[in-house]
Tab-separated table of C-alpha atoms in Angstrom:
chain	number	residue	atom	x	y	z
A	1	MET	CA	-79.031	108.923	28.748
A	2	LEU	CA	-81.382	108.160	25.876
A	3	ARG	CA	-79.998	106.399	22.846
A	4	TYR	CA	-81.475	106.373	19.395
A	5	PRO	CA	-82.660	102.982	18.126
A	6	LYS	CA	-80.573	100.997	15.617
A	7	PRO	CA	-83.200	101.216	12.816
A	8	LEU	CA	-82.939	105.003	13.115
A	9	HIS	CA	-79.152	104.752	12.815
A	10	LYS	CA	-79.492	102.678	9.622
A	11	MET	CA	-82.014	105.116	8.156
A	12	ILE	CA	-79.954	108.215	8.929
A	13	LYS	CA	-76.727	106.589	7.698
A	14	ASN	CA	-78.265	105.445	4.387
A	15	GLU	CA	-76.376	107.145	1.551
A	16	LEU	CA	-79.529	107.290	-0.584
A	17	LEU	CA	-80.980	109.718	1.977
A	18	SER	CA	-77.961	112.001	2.036
A	19	GLY	CA	-79.138	115.601	1.845
A	20	VAL	CA	-82.807	114.678	2.233
A	21	PRO	CA	-84.587	116.900	4.789
A	22	LEU	CA	-85.464	115.218	8.086
A	23	LEU	CA	-88.747	116.084	9.811
A	24	ILE	CA	-89.337	114.550	13.227
A	25	LEU	CA	-92.948	114.729	14.385
A	26	ALA	CA	-93.246	114.403	18.168
A	27	ASN	CA	-96.807	113.083	18.249
A	28	LYS	CA	-99.188	112.673	21.205
A	29	GLN	CA	-98.403	116.146	22.550
A	30	ASP	CA	-102.062	116.424	23.604
A	31	LEU	CA	-101.426	113.822	26.345
A	32	PRO	CA	-99.891	114.537	29.755
A	33	ASP	CA	-96.491	113.071	30.653
A	34	VAL	CA	-95.248	112.425	27.098
A	35	MET	CA	-91.749	113.142	25.866
A	36	GLY	CA	-91.614	116.678	24.589
A	37	VAL	CA	-89.309	118.146	21.974
A	38	ARG	CA	-86.756	118.954	24.700
A	39	GLU	CA	-86.487	115.272	25.562
A	40	ILE	CA	-86.528	114.049	21.956
A	41	LYS	CA	-83.924	116.425	20.470
A	42	PRO	CA	-80.984	114.933	22.435
A	43	VAL	CA	-81.719	111.515	20.935
A	44	PHE	CA	-81.203	112.955	17.454
A	45	GLN	CA	-78.281	115.132	18.525
A	46	GLN	CA	-76.416	111.884	19.257
A	47	ALA	CA	-76.798	111.147	15.556
A	48	GLY	CA	-75.623	114.622	14.533
A	49	ALA	CA	-72.550	113.373	12.703
A	50	LEU	CA	-74.710	111.043	10.621
A	51	ILE	CA	-77.388	113.668	9.976
A	52	GLY	CA	-74.694	116.046	8.789
A	53	ARG	CA	-75.798	119.241	7.079
A	54	ARG	CA	-79.318	118.056	6.283
A	55	ASP	CA	-82.185	120.356	7.102
A	56	CYS	CA	-83.686	118.917	10.263
A	57	LEU	CA	-86.697	119.966	12.347
A	58	THR	CA	-88.299	118.431	15.416
A	59	ILE	CA	-91.825	119.700	15.940
A	60	PRO	CA	-94.467	118.908	18.568
A	61	VAL	CA	-97.714	117.656	17.030
A	62	SER	CA	-101.017	116.104	17.957
A	63	ALA	CA	-102.617	113.971	15.280
A	64	LEU	CA	-105.795	114.029	17.363
A	65	THR	CA	-106.140	117.822	17.399
A	66	GLY	CA	-104.111	118.531	14.246
A	67	GLU	CA	-101.842	120.923	16.133
A	68	GLY	CA	-98.439	121.303	14.452
A	69	ILE	CA	-99.274	119.122	11.433
A	70	ASP	CA	-99.724	121.972	8.950
A	71	GLU	CA	-96.557	123.688	10.194
A	72	GLY	CA	-94.535	120.470	9.815
A	73	ILE	CA	-95.834	119.722	6.316
A	74	LYS	CA	-95.216	123.320	5.207
A	75	TRP	CA	-91.637	123.139	6.491
A	76	LEU	CA	-91.085	119.816	4.709
A	77	VAL	CA	-92.450	121.111	1.389
A	78	ASP	CA	-90.262	124.239	1.642
A	79	ALA	CA	-87.204	122.138	2.530
A	80	ILE	CA	-87.814	119.807	-0.427
A	81	LYS	CA	-88.122	122.795	-2.757
A	82	ARG	CA	-84.826	124.198	-1.437
A	83	HIS	CA	-83.096	120.860	-1.902
A	84	SER	CA	-84.486	120.178	-5.375
A	85	ILE	CA	-81.763	122.455	-6.737
A	86	VAL	CA	-78.978	120.722	-4.792
A	87	ARG	CA	-80.399	117.216	-5.136
A	88	PRO	CA	-82.604	117.063	-8.243
A	89	PRO	CA	-84.939	114.106	-8.768
A	90	ARG	CA	-83.430	111.107	-10.511
A	91	GLU	CA	-84.384	110.573	-14.112
A	92	ASN	CA	-85.812	107.203	-15.073
A	93	ASP	CA	-83.712	105.254	-17.572
């Protein structure tokens, strides 16, 4: 069984990131024998209680070919817009 790394646990658990959308880019999908989204999702499902009700997307991408990058960025921008109402930017004092 795969386990998520401790730095990931600290990042997901961080209260400052509560409600912030989580985009997981599964890179290197242009190569044979790499972990696909099906293998990566269970790692993050173990952290489901910490992720909570945050918008979360795991998407296969290839930085080499650009496949999936635009889709991931579009999703992230849309998710940030949705959350700007719930979690507005902090004002500088």
